[in-house]
PDB file of C-alpha atoms in Angstrom:
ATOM      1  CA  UNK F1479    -198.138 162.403-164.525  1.00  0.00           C
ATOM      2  CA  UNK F1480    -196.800 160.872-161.515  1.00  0.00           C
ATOM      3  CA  UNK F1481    -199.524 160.310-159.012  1.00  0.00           C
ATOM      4  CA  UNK F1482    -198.490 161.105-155.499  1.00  0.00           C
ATOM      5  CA  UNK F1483    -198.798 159.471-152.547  1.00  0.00           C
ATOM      6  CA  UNK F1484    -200.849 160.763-149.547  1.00  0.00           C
ATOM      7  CA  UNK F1485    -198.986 161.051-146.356  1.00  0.00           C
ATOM      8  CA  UNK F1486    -199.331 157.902-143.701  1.00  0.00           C
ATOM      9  CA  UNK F1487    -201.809 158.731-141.427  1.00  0.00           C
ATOM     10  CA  UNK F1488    -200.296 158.024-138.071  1.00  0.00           C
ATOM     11  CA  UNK F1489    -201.036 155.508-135.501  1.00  0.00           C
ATOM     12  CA  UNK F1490    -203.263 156.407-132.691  1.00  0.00           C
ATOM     13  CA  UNK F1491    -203.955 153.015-131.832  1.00  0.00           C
ATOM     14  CA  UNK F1492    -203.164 152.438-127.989  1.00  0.00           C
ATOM     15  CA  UNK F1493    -200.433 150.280-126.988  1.00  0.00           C
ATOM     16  CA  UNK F1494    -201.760 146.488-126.271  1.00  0.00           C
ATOM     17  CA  UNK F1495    -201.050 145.141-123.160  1.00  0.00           C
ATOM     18  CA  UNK F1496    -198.483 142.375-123.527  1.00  0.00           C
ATOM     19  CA  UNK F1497    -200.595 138.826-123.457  1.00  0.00           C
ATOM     20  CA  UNK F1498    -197.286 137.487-120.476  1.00  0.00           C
ATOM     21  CA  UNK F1499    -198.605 139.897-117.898  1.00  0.00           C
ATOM     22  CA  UNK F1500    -202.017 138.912-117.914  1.00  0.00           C
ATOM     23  CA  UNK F1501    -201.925 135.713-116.105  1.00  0.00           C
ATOM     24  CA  UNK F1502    -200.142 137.982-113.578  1.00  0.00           C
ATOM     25  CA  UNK F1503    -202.585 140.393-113.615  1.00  0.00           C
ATOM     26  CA  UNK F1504    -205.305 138.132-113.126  1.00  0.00           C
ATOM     27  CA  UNK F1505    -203.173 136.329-110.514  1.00  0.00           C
ATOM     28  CA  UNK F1506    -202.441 139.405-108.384  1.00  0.00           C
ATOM     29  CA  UNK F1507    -206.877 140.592-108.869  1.00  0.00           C
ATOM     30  CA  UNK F1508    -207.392 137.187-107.468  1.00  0.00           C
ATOM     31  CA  UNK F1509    -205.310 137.873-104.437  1.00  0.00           C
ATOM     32  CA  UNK F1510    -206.638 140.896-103.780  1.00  0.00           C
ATOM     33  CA  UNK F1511    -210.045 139.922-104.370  1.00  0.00           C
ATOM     34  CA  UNK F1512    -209.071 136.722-101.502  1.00  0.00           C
ATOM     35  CA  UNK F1513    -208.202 139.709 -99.095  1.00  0.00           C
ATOM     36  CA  UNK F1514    -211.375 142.037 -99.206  1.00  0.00           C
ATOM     37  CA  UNK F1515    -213.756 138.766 -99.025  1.00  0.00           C
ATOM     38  CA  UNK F1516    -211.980 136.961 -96.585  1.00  0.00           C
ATOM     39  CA  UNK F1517    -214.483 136.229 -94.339  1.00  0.00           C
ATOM     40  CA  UNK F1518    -216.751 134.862 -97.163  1.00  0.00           C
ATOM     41  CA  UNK F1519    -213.901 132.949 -98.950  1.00  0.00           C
ATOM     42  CA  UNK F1520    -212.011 131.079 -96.278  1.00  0.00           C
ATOM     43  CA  UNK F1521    -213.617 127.419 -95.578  1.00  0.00           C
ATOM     44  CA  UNK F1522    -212.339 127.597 -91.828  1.00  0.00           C
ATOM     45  CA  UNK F1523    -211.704 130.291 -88.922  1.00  0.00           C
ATOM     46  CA  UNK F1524    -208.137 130.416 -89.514  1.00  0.00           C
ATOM     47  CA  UNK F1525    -207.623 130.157 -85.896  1.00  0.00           C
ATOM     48  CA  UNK F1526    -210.122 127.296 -84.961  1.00  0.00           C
ATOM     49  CA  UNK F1527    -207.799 124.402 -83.707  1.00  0.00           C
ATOM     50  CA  UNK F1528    -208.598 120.916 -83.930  1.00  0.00           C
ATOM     51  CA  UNK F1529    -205.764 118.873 -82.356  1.00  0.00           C
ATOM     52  CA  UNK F1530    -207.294 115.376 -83.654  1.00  0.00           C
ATOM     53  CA  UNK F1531    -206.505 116.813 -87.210  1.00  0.00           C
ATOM     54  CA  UNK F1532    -202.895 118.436 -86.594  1.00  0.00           C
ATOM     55  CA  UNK F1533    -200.757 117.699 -89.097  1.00  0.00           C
ATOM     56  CA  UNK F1534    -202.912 116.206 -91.994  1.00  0.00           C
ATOM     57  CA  UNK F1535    -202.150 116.394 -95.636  1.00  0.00           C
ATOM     58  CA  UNK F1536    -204.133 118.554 -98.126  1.00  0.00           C
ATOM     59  CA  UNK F1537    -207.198 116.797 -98.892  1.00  0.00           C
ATOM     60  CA  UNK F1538    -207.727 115.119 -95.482  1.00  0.00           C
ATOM     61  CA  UNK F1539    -211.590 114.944 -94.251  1.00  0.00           C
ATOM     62  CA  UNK F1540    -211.591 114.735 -90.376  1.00  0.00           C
ATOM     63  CA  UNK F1541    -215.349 115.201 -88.565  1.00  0.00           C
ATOM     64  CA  UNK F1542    -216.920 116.221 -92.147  1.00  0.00           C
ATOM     65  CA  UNK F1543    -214.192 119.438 -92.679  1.00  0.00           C
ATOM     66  CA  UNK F1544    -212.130 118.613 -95.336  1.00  0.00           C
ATOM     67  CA  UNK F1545    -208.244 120.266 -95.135  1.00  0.00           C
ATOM     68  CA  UNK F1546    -207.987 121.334 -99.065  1.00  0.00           C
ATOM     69  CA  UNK F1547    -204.033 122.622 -98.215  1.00  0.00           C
ATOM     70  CA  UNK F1548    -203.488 120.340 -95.199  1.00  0.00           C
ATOM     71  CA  UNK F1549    -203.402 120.788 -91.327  1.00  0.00           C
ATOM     72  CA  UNK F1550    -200.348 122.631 -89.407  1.00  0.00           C
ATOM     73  CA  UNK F1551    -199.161 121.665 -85.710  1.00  0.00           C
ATOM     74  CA  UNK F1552    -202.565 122.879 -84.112  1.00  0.00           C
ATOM     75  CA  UNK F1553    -204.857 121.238 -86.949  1.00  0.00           C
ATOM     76  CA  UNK F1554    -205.781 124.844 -87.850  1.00  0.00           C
ATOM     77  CA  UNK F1555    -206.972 124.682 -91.837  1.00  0.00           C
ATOM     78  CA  UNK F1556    -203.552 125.795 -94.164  1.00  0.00           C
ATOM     79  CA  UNK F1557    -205.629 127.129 -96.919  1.00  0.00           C
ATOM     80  CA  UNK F1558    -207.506 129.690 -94.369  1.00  0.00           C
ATOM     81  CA  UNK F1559    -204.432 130.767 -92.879  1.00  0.00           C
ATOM     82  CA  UNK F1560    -203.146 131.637 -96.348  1.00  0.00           C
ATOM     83  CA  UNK F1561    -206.126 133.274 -97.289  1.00  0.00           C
ATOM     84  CA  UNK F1562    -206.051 135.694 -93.946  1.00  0.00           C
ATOM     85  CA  UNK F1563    -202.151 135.853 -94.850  1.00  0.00           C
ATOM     86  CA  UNK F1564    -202.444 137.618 -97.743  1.00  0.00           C
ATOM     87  CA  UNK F1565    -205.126 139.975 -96.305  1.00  0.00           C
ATOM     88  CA  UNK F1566    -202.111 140.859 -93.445  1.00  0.00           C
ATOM     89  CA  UNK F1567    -199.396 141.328 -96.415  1.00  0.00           C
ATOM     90  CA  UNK F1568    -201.350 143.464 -98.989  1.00  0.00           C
ATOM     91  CA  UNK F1569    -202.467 145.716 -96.009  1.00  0.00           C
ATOM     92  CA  UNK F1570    -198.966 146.055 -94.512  1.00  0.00           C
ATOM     93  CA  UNK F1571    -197.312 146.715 -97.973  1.00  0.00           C
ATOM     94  CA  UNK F1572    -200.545 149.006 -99.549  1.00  0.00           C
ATOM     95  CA  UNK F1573    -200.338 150.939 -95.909  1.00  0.00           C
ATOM     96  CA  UNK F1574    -196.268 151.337 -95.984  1.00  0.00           C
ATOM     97  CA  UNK F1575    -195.928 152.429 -99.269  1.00  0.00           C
ATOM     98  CA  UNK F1576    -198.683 155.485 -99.071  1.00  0.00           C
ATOM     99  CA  UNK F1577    -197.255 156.726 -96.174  1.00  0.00           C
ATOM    100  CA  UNK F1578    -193.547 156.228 -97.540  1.00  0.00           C
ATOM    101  CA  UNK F1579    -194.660 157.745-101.006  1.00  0.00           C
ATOM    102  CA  UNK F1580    -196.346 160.944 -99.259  1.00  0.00           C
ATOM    103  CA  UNK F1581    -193.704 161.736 -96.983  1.00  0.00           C
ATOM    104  CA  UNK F1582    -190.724 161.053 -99.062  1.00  0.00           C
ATOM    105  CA  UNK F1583    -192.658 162.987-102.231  1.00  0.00           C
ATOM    106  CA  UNK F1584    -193.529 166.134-100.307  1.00  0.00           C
ATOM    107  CA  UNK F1585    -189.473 165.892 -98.647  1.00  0.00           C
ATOM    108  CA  UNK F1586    -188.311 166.142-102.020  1.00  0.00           C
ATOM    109  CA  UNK F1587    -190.201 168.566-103.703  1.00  0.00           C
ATOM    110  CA  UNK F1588    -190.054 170.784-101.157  1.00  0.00           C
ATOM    111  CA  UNK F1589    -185.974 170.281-101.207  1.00  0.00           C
ATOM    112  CA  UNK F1590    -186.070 170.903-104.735  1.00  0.00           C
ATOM    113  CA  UNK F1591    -188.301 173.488-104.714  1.00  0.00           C
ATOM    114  CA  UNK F1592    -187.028 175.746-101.786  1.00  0.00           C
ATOM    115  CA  UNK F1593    -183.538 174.944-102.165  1.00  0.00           C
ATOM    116  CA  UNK F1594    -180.767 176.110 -99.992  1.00  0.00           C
ATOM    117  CA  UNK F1595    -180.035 175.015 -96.089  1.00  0.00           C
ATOM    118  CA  UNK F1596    -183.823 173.173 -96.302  1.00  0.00           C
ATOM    119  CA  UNK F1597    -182.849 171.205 -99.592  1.00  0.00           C
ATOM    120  CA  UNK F1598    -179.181 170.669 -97.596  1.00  0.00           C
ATOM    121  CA  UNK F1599    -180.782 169.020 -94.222  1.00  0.00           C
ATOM    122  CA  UNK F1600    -183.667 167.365 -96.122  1.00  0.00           C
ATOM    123  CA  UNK F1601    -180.913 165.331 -98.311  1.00  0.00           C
ATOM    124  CA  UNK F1602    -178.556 165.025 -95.927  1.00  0.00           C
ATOM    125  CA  UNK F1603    -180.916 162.991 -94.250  1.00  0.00           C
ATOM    126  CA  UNK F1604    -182.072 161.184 -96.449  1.00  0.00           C
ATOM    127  CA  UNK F1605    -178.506 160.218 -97.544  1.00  0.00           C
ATOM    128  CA  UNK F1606    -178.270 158.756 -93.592  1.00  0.00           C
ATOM    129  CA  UNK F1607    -181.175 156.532 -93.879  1.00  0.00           C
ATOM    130  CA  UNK F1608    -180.177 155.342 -96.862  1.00  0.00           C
ATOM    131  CA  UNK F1609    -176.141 154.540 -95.649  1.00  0.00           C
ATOM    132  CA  UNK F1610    -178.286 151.777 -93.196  1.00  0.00           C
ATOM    133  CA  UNK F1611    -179.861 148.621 -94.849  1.00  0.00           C
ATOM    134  CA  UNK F1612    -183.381 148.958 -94.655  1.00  0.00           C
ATOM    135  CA  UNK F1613    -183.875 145.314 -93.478  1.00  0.00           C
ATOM    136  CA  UNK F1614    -181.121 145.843 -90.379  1.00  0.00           C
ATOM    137  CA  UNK F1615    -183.531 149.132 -89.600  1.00  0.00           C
ATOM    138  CA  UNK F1616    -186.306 147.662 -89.254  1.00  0.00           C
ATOM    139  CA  UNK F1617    -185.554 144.998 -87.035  1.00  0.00           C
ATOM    140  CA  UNK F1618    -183.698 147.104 -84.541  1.00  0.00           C
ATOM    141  CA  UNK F1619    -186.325 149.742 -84.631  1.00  0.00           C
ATOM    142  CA  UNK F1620    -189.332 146.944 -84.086  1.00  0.00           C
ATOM    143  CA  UNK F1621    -187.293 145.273 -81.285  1.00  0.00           C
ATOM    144  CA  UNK F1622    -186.973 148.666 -79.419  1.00  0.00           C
ATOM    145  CA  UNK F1623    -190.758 149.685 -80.114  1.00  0.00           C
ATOM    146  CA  UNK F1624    -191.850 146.303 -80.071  1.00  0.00           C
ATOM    147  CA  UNK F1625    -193.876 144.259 -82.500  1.00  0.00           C
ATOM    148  CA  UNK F1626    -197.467 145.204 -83.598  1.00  0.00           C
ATOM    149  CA  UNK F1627    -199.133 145.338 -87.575  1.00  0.00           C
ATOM    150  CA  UNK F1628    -198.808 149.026 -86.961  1.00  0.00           C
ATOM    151  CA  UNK F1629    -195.345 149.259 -85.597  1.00  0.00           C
ATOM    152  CA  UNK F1630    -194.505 147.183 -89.021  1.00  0.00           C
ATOM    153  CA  UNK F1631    -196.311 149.638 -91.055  1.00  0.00           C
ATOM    154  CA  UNK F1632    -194.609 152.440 -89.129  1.00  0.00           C
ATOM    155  CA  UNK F1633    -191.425 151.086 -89.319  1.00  0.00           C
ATOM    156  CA  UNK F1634    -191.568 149.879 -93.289  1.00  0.00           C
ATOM    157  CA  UNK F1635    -192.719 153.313 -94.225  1.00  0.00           C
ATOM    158  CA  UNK F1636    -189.689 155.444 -92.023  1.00  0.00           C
ATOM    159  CA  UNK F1637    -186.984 153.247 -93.867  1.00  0.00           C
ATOM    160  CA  UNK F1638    -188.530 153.370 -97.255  1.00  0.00           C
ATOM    161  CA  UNK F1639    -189.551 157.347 -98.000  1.00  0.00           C
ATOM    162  CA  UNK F1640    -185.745 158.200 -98.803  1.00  0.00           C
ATOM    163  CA  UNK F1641    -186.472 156.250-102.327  1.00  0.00           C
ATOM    164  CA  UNK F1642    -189.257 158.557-103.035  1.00  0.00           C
ATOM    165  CA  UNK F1643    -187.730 161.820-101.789  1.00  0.00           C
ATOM    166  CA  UNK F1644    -184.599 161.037-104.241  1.00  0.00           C
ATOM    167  CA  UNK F1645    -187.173 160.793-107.129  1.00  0.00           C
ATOM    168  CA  UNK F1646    -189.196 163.826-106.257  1.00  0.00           C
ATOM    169  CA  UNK F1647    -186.296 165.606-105.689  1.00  0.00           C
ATOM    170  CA  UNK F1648    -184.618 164.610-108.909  1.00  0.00           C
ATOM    171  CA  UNK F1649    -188.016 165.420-110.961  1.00  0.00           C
ATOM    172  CA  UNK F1650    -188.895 168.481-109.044  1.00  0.00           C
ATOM    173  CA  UNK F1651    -185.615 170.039-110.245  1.00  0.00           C
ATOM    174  CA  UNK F1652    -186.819 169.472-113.584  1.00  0.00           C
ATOM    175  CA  UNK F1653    -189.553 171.080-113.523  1.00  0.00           C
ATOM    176  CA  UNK F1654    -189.277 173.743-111.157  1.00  0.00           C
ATOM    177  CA  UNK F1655    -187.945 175.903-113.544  1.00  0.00           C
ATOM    178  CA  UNK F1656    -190.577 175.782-116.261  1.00  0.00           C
ATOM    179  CA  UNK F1657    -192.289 178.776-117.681  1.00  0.00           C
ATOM    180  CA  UNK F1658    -195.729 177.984-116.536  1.00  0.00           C
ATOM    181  CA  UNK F1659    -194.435 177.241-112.558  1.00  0.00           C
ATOM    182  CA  UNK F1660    -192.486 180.765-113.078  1.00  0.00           C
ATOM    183  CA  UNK F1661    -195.120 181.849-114.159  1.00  0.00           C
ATOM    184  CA  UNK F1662    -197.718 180.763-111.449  1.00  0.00           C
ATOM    185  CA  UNK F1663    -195.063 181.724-109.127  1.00  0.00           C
ATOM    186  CA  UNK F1664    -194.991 185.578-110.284  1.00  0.00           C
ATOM    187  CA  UNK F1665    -198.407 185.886-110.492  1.00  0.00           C
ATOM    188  CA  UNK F1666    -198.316 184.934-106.797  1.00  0.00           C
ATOM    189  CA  UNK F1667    -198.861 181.392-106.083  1.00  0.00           C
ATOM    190  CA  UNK F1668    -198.598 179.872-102.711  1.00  0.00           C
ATOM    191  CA  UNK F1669    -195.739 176.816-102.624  1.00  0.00           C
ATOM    192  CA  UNK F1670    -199.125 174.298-101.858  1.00  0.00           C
ATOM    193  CA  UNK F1671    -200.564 174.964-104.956  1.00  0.00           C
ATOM    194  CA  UNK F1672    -197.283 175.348-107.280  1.00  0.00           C
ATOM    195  CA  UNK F1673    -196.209 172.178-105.653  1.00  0.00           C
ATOM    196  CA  UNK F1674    -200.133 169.993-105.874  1.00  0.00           C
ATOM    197  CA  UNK F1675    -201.406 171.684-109.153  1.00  0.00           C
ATOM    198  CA  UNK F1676    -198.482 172.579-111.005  1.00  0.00           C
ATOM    199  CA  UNK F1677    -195.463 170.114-109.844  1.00  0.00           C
ATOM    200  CA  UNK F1678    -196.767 166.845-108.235  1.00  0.00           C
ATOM    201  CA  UNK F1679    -199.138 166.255-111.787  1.00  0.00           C
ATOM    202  CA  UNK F1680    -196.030 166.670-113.734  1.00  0.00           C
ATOM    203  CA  UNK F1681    -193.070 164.365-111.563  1.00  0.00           C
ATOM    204  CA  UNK F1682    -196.842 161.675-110.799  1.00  0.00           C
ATOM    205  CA  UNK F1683    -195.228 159.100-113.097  1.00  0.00           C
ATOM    206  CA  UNK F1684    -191.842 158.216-111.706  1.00  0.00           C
ATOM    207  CA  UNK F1685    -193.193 158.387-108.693  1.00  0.00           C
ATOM    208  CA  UNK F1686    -196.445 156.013-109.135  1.00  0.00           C
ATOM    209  CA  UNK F1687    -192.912 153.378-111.184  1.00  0.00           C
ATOM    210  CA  UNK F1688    -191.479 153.511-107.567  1.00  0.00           C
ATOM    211  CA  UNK F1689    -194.591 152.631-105.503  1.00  0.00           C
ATOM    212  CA  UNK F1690    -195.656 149.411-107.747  1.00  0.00           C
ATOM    213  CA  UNK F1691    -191.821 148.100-107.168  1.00  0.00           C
ATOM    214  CA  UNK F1692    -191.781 149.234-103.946  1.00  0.00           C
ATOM    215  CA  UNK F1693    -194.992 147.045-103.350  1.00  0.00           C
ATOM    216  CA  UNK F1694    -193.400 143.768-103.923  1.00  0.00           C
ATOM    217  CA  UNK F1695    -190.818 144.733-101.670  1.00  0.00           C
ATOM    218  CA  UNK F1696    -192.501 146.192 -98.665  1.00  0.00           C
ATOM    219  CA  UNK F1697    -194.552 142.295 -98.868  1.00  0.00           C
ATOM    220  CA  UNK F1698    -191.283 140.546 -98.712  1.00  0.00           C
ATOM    221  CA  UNK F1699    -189.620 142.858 -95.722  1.00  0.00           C
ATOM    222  CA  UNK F1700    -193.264 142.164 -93.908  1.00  0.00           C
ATOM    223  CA  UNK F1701    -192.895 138.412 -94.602  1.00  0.00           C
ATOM    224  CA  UNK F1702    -188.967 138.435 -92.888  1.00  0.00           C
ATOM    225  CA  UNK F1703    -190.081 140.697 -90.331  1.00  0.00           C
ATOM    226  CA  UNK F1704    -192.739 138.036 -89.570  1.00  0.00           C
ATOM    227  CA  UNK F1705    -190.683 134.897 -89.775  1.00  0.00           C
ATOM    228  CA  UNK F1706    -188.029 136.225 -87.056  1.00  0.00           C
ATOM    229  CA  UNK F1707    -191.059 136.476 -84.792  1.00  0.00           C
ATOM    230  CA  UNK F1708    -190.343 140.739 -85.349  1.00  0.00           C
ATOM    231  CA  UNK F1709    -193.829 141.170 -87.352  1.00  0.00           C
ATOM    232  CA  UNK F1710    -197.379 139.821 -86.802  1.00  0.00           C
ATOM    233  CA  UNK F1711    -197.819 138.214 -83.798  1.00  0.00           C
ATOM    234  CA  UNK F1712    -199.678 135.363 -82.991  1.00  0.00           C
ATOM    235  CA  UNK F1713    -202.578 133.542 -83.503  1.00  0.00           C
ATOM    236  CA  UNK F1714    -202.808 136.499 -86.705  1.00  0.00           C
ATOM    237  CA  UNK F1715    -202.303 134.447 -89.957  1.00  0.00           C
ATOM    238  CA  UNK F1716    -199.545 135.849 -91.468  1.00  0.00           C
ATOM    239  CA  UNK F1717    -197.230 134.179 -94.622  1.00  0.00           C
ATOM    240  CA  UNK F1718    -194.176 134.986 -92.489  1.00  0.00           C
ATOM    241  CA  UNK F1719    -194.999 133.336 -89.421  1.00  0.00           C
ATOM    242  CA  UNK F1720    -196.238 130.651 -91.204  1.00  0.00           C
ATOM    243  CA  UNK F1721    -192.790 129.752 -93.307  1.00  0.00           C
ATOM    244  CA  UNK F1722    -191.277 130.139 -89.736  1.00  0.00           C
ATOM    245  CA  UNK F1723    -193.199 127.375 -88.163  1.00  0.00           C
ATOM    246  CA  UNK F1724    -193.122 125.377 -91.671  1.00  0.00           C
ATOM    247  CA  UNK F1725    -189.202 124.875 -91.475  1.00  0.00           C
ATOM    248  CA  UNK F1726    -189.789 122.469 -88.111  1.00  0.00           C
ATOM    249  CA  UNK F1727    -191.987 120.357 -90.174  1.00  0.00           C
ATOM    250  CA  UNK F1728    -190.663 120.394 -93.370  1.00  0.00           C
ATOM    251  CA  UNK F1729    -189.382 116.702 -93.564  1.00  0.00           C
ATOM    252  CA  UNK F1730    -193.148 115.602 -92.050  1.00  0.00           C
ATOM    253  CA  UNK F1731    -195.639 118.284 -93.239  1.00  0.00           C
ATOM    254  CA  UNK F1732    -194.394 120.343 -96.482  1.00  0.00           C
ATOM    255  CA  UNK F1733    -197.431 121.919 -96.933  1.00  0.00           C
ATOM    256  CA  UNK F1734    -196.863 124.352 -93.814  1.00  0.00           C
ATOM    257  CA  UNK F1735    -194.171 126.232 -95.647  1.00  0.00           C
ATOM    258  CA  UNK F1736    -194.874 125.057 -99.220  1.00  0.00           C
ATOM    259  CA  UNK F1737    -198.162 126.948 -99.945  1.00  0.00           C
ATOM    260  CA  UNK F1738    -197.990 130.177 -98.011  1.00  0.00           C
ATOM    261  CA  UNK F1739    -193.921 130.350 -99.630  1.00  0.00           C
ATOM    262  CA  UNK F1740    -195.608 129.780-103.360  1.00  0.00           C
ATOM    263  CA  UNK F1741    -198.304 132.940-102.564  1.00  0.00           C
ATOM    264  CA  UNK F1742    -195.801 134.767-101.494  1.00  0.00           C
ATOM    265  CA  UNK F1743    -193.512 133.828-104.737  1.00  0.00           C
ATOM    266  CA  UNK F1744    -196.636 134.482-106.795  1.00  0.00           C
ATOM    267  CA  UNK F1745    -197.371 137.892-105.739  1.00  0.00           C
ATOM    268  CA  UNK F1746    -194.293 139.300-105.698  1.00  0.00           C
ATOM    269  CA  UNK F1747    -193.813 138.017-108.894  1.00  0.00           C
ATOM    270  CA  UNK F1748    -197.133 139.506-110.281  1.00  0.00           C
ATOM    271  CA  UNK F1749    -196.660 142.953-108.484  1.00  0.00           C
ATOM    272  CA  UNK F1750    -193.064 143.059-110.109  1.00  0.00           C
ATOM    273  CA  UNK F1751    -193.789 141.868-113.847  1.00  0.00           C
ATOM    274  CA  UNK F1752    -196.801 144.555-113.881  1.00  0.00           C
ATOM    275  CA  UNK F1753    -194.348 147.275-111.882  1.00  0.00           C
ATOM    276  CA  UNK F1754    -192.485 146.628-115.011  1.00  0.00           C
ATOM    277  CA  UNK F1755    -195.128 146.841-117.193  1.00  0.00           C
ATOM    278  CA  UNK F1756    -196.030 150.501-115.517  1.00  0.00           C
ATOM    279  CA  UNK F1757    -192.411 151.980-115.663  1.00  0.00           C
ATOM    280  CA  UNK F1758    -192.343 150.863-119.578  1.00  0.00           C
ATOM    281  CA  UNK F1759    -195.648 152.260-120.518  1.00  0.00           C
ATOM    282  CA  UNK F1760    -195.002 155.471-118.481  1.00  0.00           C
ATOM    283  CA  UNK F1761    -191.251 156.136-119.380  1.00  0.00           C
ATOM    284  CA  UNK F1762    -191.836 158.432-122.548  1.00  0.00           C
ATOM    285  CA  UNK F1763    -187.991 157.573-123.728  1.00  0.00           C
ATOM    286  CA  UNK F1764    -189.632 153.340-124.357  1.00  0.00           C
ATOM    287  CA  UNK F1765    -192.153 154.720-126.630  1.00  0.00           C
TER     288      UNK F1765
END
């Protein structure tokens, strides 16, 4: 008799995470970790001067401190400055995009959801902001307001939240009509808990792809904002500012612009490759 075969049992093993984003990973912890112990990982104040030492290469010792990244035009210590930079970055761009993501998320669903003349001025405007580049917006709306880290923050969330609203919107369509929200919604359900218990868990994944490649972007709109003197103001440490001063001095002291413009490369690199990485391990149609 023919023996036959028993069925393939199948594979519940959970997807590996792919060994290139890693380094990234680890890169982008470091970072982070930098920012939160700041004070107890920077060698220097990064706004103690020392005009004897402007202007000295990495690895310069003057009066027993020793400048590890160099010295810029007020011998204030590079590697400190970078340190508090990335503090100022991650907290513009963490700050921006949950206010963006709340306020363009609860737009759209509620668009979506309620439909008619609200869903009609909701998109409308959002179609408005979105006609204007976001970069242009920004810098006319901080040079009316005037620059602060919370005007940034402000101003980065206001011309971001369209993105999200589109999303929610989109999603929230989907979903709306399911049996269970009909359901809840017959029974008698308020529109905050059909929208927080039954919708938002539902439409959490696209949303959560946009914020981690949103990230990397709200850190590179803070660092332009920053180098046209429209972001952090001085003596704050910020990666912007710093590339901004760095171009006067790049022919005598490359370190200025060199190491704060290699963070910045770094992290917005390692916030997009794992943004990636989310989208791909939450999009059901890559599995």
């Amino acid at each position: 008799m023919t023996e036959i075969a028993a069925p393939r049992r199948a594979s519940i093993a959970p997807r590996r995470i792919p060994w290139p984003i890693v380094p990234f990973a680890i890169m982008l912890a470091v970072l982070v970790a930098m920012t939160v112990f700041a004070p107890y990982v920077a060698p220097l104040d990064p706004n103690q001067q020392n005009l004897l030492a402007r202007l000295k290469p990495p690895g310069h010792v003057a009066r027993g401190v020793t400048y590890l990244l160099g010295s810029d035009e007020l011998g204030r210590d590079v590697l400190s400055r970078v340190i508090y930079g990335a503090r100022v970055s991650l907290s513009v761009a963490f700050a921006s995009v949950v206010l963006s993501g709340i306020f363009g998320s609860l737009l759209g669903m509620v668009a979506a959801f309620y439909r008619g003349w609200i869903e009609i001025i909701i998109m409308r405007i959002v179609d408005i902001v979105l006609s204007i580049p976001a970069i242009l917006l920004a810098i006319i709306t901080v040079a009316v307001v005037g620059p602060s880290l919370y005007t940034v923050v402000i101003v980065l969330a206001f011309t971001r939240w369209p993105r999200y609203a589109r999303v929610a919107y989109g999603q929230t369509l989907s979903v709306a009509n399911m049996p269970y929200v009909r359901l809840s919604r017959f029974m008698g359900a308020g529109w905050p808990r059909l929208l927080g218990r039954h919708i938002l868990p539902n439409i959490a994944g696209p949303l959560i792809v946009v914020a981690t490649l949103e990230f990397g972007l709200m850190v590179l709109f803070e660092a332009g904002l920053s180098f046209l003197g429209l972001g952090v103001q001085p003596p704050t440490s910020s990666w912007g500012a710093m590339l901004s001063v760095g171009r006067n001095y790049v022919a005598t002291a490359w370190w200025i612009a060199t190491f704060p413009g290699l963070a910045l490369f770094l992290l917005v690199l390692s916030i997009n490759l794992i943004g990636d990485y989310t989208r791909d391990r939450l999009d059901p149609r890559s599995r």
